[in-house]
Amino acid sequence: MVIIKETPYKMAGRMYHIEDSLISVGGHNSEKVIFGEKFQIIGGPCTIENRKQMLETAKSVKASGATVLRGGAFKPRTSPYSFQGLGEEGLKYLSEAKALTGLPTVSEIMDSSQLAMFEDVDILQVGSKNMQNFSLLKALAKSNKPILLKHSFGCTLEEFLLSAEYILANGNPNVILCERGIRTFETATRFSLDLSLIPLIRELSHLPIIVDPSHSSGISSLVKPVSKAATVIGAQGLMIEVHDNPCEALCDGPQAVSYKDFENIVKSCEELLPFAHQTKNPFLGN
Ligand code: PEP
Ligand code: MN
């Protein structure tokens, strides 16, 4: 058990907020889901490529048990020459997919000037590269929409929780954390995912924590075993990239799983839920 001590993140830590936070998502033009209450599975394409792909993928992941739909419209690509996403046009297809399936949606926002375009998006994703973009965090805190905050691949856990603190301290309590691996000397996988952070985060923070096995491994065959391990170690959800034809994906194809594989992964993880580790809450002494 973690020794109870003062942490620099007062609002994200458990000391002054002992019970788990429940983050309610959607419910207006979509189904309502609650992170922290039930295991949530976010599925969908890395990047929205066209209307047909978005709608078909949405129907497929919904049928397989996804509870939230993802689709990137503004992509933070390493190279300026890579496909940058469809932007506002992509968000329109995401809205259509939401109307079609009833699934609440998540998409990455890169700049607060984009907020108006994200009106129909249920969860605003802050990507790994923007975790310490403090002016973005402060601006999104004012929006009052749930924020999916991804761990920067170059930051410590304390820095991650301090970024969550920025959002909470500026007025938005609806933060969902996402582990997606950090950069180490290992190059065999895309990033290095320290799964022991999951039970540690659950001891230190009341915020829900999910795992992204797609970006952390970068290899589609690893998505299933990593998803299973994350489920058993106590993650409160997963975010998985799905593509109808991974070989042809415009972004992150090597880590995308097919519709069939996604269905199989969801089933395996659901079967494991009764065996998931229950982290003791150090502040309740349970
Ligand atoms: C993503 O989820 O689309 C993404 C770009 O991930 P990350 O920010 O973790 O690299
Ligand atoms: Mn991706």
Short mmCIF file of C-alpha atoms and ligand atoms in Angstrom, two decimals:
data_model
loop_
_atom_site.label_atom_id
_atom_site.label_comp_id
_atom_site.label_asym_id
_atom_site.label_seq_id
_atom_site.Cartn_x
_atom_site.Cartn_y
_atom_site.Cartn_z
CA MET A 1 0.00 0.00 0.00
CA VAL A 2 1.17 3.52 -0.82
CA ILE A 3 2.14 5.54 2.23
CA ILE A 4 -0.46 8.25 2.61
CA LYS A 5 1.26 11.55 2.10
CA GLU A 6 0.58 15.01 0.81
CA THR A 7 0.81 15.08 -2.97
CA PRO A 8 1.33 18.17 -5.14
CA TYR A 9 -1.90 17.33 -6.96
CA LYS A 10 -4.48 18.19 -4.30
CA MET A 11 -7.64 17.76 -6.37
CA ALA A 12 -6.57 14.78 -8.51
CA GLY A 13 -5.26 12.91 -5.46
CA ARG A 14 -7.31 10.89 -3.01
CA MET A 15 -6.43 12.82 0.13
CA TYR A 16 -9.26 15.33 -0.27
CA HIS A 17 -11.45 13.15 -2.53
CA ILE A 18 -11.51 9.69 -1.07
CA GLU A 19 -14.15 7.93 -3.19
CA ASP A 20 -13.72 7.04 -6.88
CA SER A 21 -14.98 9.68 -9.30
CA LEU A 22 -17.78 8.67 -11.62
CA ILE A 23 -17.57 10.50 -14.93
CA SER A 24 -20.81 10.63 -16.86
CA VAL A 25 -20.49 10.78 -20.64
CA GLY A 26 -23.10 11.41 -23.34
CA GLY A 27 -26.77 11.11 -22.62
CA HIS A 28 -28.04 13.98 -24.76
CA ASN A 29 -27.96 12.73 -28.34
CA SER A 30 -26.47 9.40 -27.32
CA GLU A 31 -26.53 6.65 -24.74
CA LYS A 32 -25.15 7.62 -21.35
CA VAL A 33 -22.11 5.78 -19.99
CA ILE A 34 -20.33 6.25 -16.70
CA PHE A 35 -16.56 5.87 -16.45
CA GLY A 36 -15.47 4.56 -13.07
CA GLU A 37 -18.72 2.64 -12.62
CA LYS A 38 -18.53 0.02 -15.38
CA PHE A 39 -15.68 -1.10 -17.65
CA GLN A 40 -15.84 1.06 -20.80
CA ILE A 41 -14.52 0.09 -24.21
CA ILE A 42 -13.69 2.83 -26.68
CA GLY A 43 -13.33 1.55 -30.23
CA GLY A 44 -13.02 3.11 -33.65
CA PRO A 45 -10.54 4.26 -36.24
CA CYS A 46 -7.34 6.10 -35.43
CA THR A 47 -8.31 8.59 -38.10
CA ILE A 48 -11.61 9.30 -39.84
CA GLU A 49 -10.80 8.70 -43.50
CA ASN A 50 -14.19 8.97 -45.19
CA ARG A 51 -17.91 8.77 -44.38
CA LYS A 52 -18.37 5.12 -45.34
CA GLN A 53 -15.42 3.95 -43.24
CA MET A 54 -16.61 5.90 -40.19
CA LEU A 55 -20.21 4.69 -40.37
CA GLU A 56 -19.31 1.06 -41.04
CA THR A 57 -16.71 0.95 -38.31
CA ALA A 58 -19.14 2.56 -35.87
CA LYS A 59 -21.79 -0.09 -36.58
CA SER A 60 -19.27 -2.88 -36.26
CA VAL A 61 -17.67 -1.77 -32.97
CA LYS A 62 -21.10 -1.15 -31.48
CA ALA A 63 -22.20 -4.68 -32.40
CA SER A 64 -19.02 -6.01 -30.78
CA GLY A 65 -19.69 -4.26 -27.47
CA ALA A 66 -17.92 -0.89 -27.68
CA THR A 67 -19.54 1.66 -25.38
CA VAL A 68 -17.83 4.76 -26.79
CA LEU A 69 -16.84 5.55 -30.39
CA ARG A 70 -13.50 7.12 -31.28
CA GLY A 71 -12.44 8.86 -34.47
CA GLY A 72 -9.56 11.28 -35.00
CA ALA A 73 -10.32 14.35 -37.11
CA PHE A 74 -7.34 16.55 -36.19
CA LYS A 75 -4.23 14.39 -36.09
CA PRO A 76 -1.01 15.45 -34.36
CA ARG A 77 1.33 13.76 -36.87
CA THR A 78 5.08 13.71 -36.32
CA SER A 79 5.72 14.67 -39.94
CA PRO A 80 4.02 17.67 -41.53
CA TYR A 81 3.87 15.65 -44.77
CA SER A 82 1.69 12.90 -43.24
CA PHE A 83 -2.13 12.93 -43.54
CA GLN A 84 -3.35 15.45 -40.98
CA GLY A 85 -6.97 14.22 -40.76
CA LEU A 86 -10.18 15.47 -42.36
CA GLY A 87 -10.72 18.16 -39.72
CA GLU A 88 -14.26 19.54 -39.47
CA GLU A 89 -15.51 17.25 -42.26
CA GLY A 90 -14.36 14.27 -40.17
CA LEU A 91 -16.25 15.53 -37.13
CA LYS A 92 -19.43 15.65 -39.24
CA TYR A 93 -19.02 11.94 -40.08
CA LEU A 94 -18.38 11.22 -36.40
CA SER A 95 -21.65 12.98 -35.52
CA GLU A 96 -23.48 10.94 -38.14
CA ALA A 97 -21.97 7.76 -36.72
CA LYS A 98 -23.13 8.78 -33.26
CA ALA A 99 -26.67 9.40 -34.51
CA LEU A 100 -26.61 6.03 -36.28
CA THR A 101 -25.37 3.94 -33.35
CA GLY A 102 -26.27 5.95 -30.25
CA LEU A 103 -22.67 5.70 -29.05
CA PRO A 104 -21.13 8.72 -27.33
CA THR A 105 -17.98 9.94 -29.08
CA VAL A 106 -14.40 10.97 -28.38
CA SER A 107 -12.02 12.89 -30.62
CA GLU A 108 -8.72 14.67 -30.12
CA ILE A 109 -8.77 18.46 -29.88
CA MET A 110 -5.46 20.18 -30.55
CA ASP A 111 -6.29 23.82 -30.02
CA SER A 112 -8.96 25.66 -28.04
CA SER A 113 -9.94 27.57 -31.21
CA GLN A 114 -11.47 24.25 -32.37
CA LEU A 115 -13.93 24.06 -29.43
CA ALA A 116 -16.97 25.22 -31.41
CA MET A 117 -16.45 22.42 -33.94
CA PHE A 118 -16.42 19.87 -31.09
CA GLU A 119 -19.88 20.82 -29.85
CA ASP A 120 -21.36 17.39 -30.66
CA VAL A 121 -18.29 15.43 -29.45
CA ASP A 122 -18.95 13.94 -26.02
CA ILE A 123 -15.36 13.57 -24.76
CA LEU A 124 -12.50 15.90 -25.67
CA GLN A 125 -9.26 13.96 -26.02
CA VAL A 126 -5.98 15.64 -25.09
CA GLY A 127 -3.26 13.67 -26.83
CA SER A 128 0.07 12.60 -25.43
CA LYS A 129 1.86 15.39 -27.29
CA ASN A 130 -0.38 18.01 -25.67
CA MET A 131 -0.46 16.71 -22.09
CA GLN A 132 1.58 19.68 -20.90
CA ASN A 133 -0.02 22.27 -23.16
CA PHE A 134 -1.20 24.18 -20.13
CA SER A 135 -3.09 26.89 -21.97
CA LEU A 136 -5.07 24.16 -23.80
CA LEU A 137 -5.78 22.39 -20.49
CA LYS A 138 -7.01 25.62 -18.91
CA ALA A 139 -9.23 26.45 -21.88
CA LEU A 140 -10.75 22.95 -21.96
CA ALA A 141 -11.40 23.13 -18.23
CA LYS A 142 -13.83 25.95 -19.00
CA SER A 143 -15.79 23.79 -21.46
CA ASN A 144 -17.12 21.43 -18.78
CA LYS A 145 -17.06 18.48 -21.20
CA PRO A 146 -15.38 15.28 -20.03
CA ILE A 147 -11.68 15.26 -20.94
CA LEU A 148 -9.72 12.13 -21.86
CA LEU A 149 -6.18 13.03 -20.83
CA LYS A 150 -3.43 10.84 -22.28
CA HIS A 151 -0.10 10.37 -20.47
CA SER A 152 2.68 12.12 -22.36
CA PHE A 153 5.29 9.62 -23.53
CA GLY A 154 7.98 11.91 -22.06
CA CYS A 155 6.51 12.65 -18.62
CA THR A 156 6.42 11.03 -15.21
CA LEU A 157 3.29 9.87 -13.41
CA GLU A 158 3.49 12.89 -11.12
CA GLU A 159 3.59 15.23 -14.10
CA PHE A 160 0.62 13.36 -15.61
CA LEU A 161 -1.46 13.80 -12.47
CA LEU A 162 -0.43 17.45 -12.26
CA SER A 163 -1.79 17.96 -15.78
CA ALA A 164 -5.09 16.44 -14.62
CA GLU A 165 -4.87 18.86 -11.71
CA TYR A 166 -4.75 21.79 -14.16
CA ILE A 167 -8.14 20.76 -15.51
CA LEU A 168 -9.68 20.14 -12.08
CA ALA A 169 -8.24 23.31 -10.54
CA ASN A 170 -9.65 25.35 -13.41
CA GLY A 171 -13.17 24.13 -12.83
CA ASN A 172 -13.74 20.87 -14.72
CA PRO A 173 -13.94 17.75 -12.52
CA ASN A 174 -14.66 15.41 -15.45
CA VAL A 175 -11.27 13.92 -16.25
CA ILE A 176 -10.59 10.40 -17.48
CA LEU A 177 -6.93 9.32 -17.48
CA CYS A 178 -5.37 7.18 -20.20
CA GLU A 179 -2.08 5.27 -20.07
CA ARG A 180 -0.50 4.79 -23.50
CA GLY A 181 3.15 4.03 -22.77
CA ILE A 182 6.26 6.15 -22.51
CA ARG A 183 9.46 6.32 -24.54
CA THR A 184 12.32 4.17 -23.28
CA PHE A 185 15.43 2.70 -24.95
CA GLU A 186 13.28 -0.21 -26.18
CA THR A 187 12.40 0.06 -29.85
CA ALA A 188 10.74 -3.34 -30.41
CA THR A 189 7.42 -1.92 -29.31
CA ARG A 190 6.28 1.59 -30.23
CA PHE A 191 6.30 2.73 -26.58
CA SER A 192 6.84 1.00 -23.23
CA LEU A 193 3.67 0.44 -21.21
CA ASP A 194 4.20 0.15 -17.47
CA LEU A 195 1.04 -1.65 -16.37
CA SER A 196 2.04 -1.41 -12.72
CA LEU A 197 1.08 2.26 -13.00
CA ILE A 198 -2.58 1.22 -13.21
CA PRO A 199 -3.04 -0.05 -9.64
CA LEU A 200 -0.72 2.73 -8.47
CA ILE A 201 -2.87 5.41 -10.12
CA ARG A 202 -5.94 3.81 -8.57
CA GLU A 203 -4.34 4.15 -5.14
CA LEU A 204 -3.18 7.72 -5.70
CA SER A 205 -6.12 9.18 -7.61
CA HIS A 206 -9.90 8.94 -7.65
CA LEU A 207 -10.04 9.59 -11.41
CA PRO A 208 -10.91 6.69 -13.75
CA ILE A 209 -7.92 5.25 -15.61
CA ILE A 210 -8.09 3.42 -18.94
CA VAL A 211 -5.39 1.84 -21.14
CA ASP A 212 -4.63 2.34 -24.82
CA PRO A 213 -3.02 -0.93 -25.98
CA SER A 214 -2.85 0.29 -29.60
CA HIS A 215 -0.42 3.21 -29.32
CA SER A 216 1.54 1.61 -26.49
CA SER A 217 2.46 -1.48 -28.47
CA GLY A 218 2.18 -0.26 -32.06
CA ILE A 219 1.67 -3.89 -33.16
CA SER A 220 -1.80 -5.29 -33.84
CA SER A 221 -1.01 -8.82 -32.59
CA LEU A 222 -0.13 -7.36 -29.17
CA VAL A 223 -3.40 -5.49 -28.72
CA LYS A 224 -5.27 -8.53 -27.41
CA PRO A 225 -2.73 -9.73 -24.81
CA VAL A 226 -2.10 -6.17 -23.60
CA SER A 227 -5.86 -5.52 -23.36
CA LYS A 228 -6.31 -8.69 -21.30
CA ALA A 229 -3.43 -7.80 -18.97
CA ALA A 230 -4.74 -4.25 -18.54
CA THR A 231 -8.20 -5.60 -17.69
CA VAL A 232 -6.87 -7.99 -15.07
CA ILE A 233 -4.59 -5.42 -13.45
CA GLY A 234 -7.55 -3.14 -12.84
CA ALA A 235 -7.86 -0.70 -15.74
CA GLN A 236 -11.36 0.78 -15.90
CA GLY A 237 -11.55 0.67 -19.66
CA LEU A 238 -9.67 0.36 -22.93
CA MET A 239 -9.26 2.44 -26.06
CA ILE A 240 -8.60 0.36 -29.17
CA GLU A 241 -7.99 1.41 -32.78
CA VAL A 242 -10.06 -0.55 -35.29
CA HIS A 243 -9.94 -0.51 -39.10
CA ASP A 244 -11.92 -2.33 -41.78
CA ASN A 245 -8.68 -2.98 -43.67
CA PRO A 246 -5.65 -2.25 -41.44
CA CYS A 247 -3.18 -2.66 -44.35
CA GLU A 248 -4.79 0.30 -46.12
CA ALA A 249 -5.19 2.61 -43.10
CA LEU A 250 -4.00 6.18 -43.66
CA CYS A 251 -2.63 6.37 -40.12
CA ASP A 252 -1.41 3.77 -37.59
CA GLY A 253 -2.31 0.72 -39.71
CA PRO A 254 0.28 -1.60 -38.08
CA GLN A 255 -1.47 -1.30 -34.71
CA ALA A 256 -5.08 -1.34 -35.96
CA VAL A 257 -7.15 -4.47 -35.34
CA SER A 258 -9.79 -5.81 -37.72
CA TYR A 259 -13.52 -5.87 -36.89
CA LYS A 260 -13.31 -9.58 -36.10
CA ASP A 261 -10.27 -9.18 -33.86
CA PHE A 262 -11.95 -6.33 -32.00
CA GLU A 263 -15.00 -8.49 -31.33
CA ASN A 264 -12.74 -11.22 -30.01
CA ILE A 265 -10.75 -8.83 -27.78
CA VAL A 266 -13.91 -7.36 -26.23
CA LYS A 267 -15.25 -10.83 -25.50
CA SER A 268 -11.99 -11.99 -23.89
CA CYS A 269 -11.75 -8.89 -21.70
CA GLU A 270 -15.37 -9.13 -20.59
CA GLU A 271 -14.74 -12.72 -19.51
CA LEU A 272 -11.80 -11.54 -17.43
CA LEU A 273 -13.65 -8.80 -15.56
CA PRO A 274 -14.63 -11.03 -12.61
CA PHE A 275 -10.91 -11.69 -12.08
CA ALA A 276 -9.83 -8.04 -12.27
CA HIS A 277 -7.64 -6.83 -9.43
CA GLN A 278 -9.52 -4.64 -6.96
CA THR A 279 -7.15 -1.96 -5.74
CA LYS A 280 -7.40 -1.20 -2.05
CA ASN A 281 -8.29 2.39 -1.32
CA PRO A 282 -5.53 3.48 1.08
CA PHE A 283 -7.73 6.24 2.47
CA LEU A 284 -10.54 3.89 3.40
CA GLY A 285 -8.20 1.27 4.86
CA ASN A 286 -10.13 -1.47 3.03
C1 PEP B 1 -4.67 8.95 -30.56
O1 PEP B 1 -5.22 8.33 -29.64
O2 PEP B 1 -5.24 9.21 -31.62
C2 PEP B 1 -3.28 9.43 -30.41
C3 PEP B 1 -2.73 10.26 -31.28
O3 PEP B 1 -2.66 8.93 -29.33
P1 PEP B 1 -1.46 9.56 -28.47
O4 PEP B 1 -1.81 10.99 -28.19
O5 PEP B 1 -1.44 8.71 -27.23
O6 PEP B 1 -0.21 9.42 -29.28
MN MN B 2 -3.51 6.39 -33.77
#
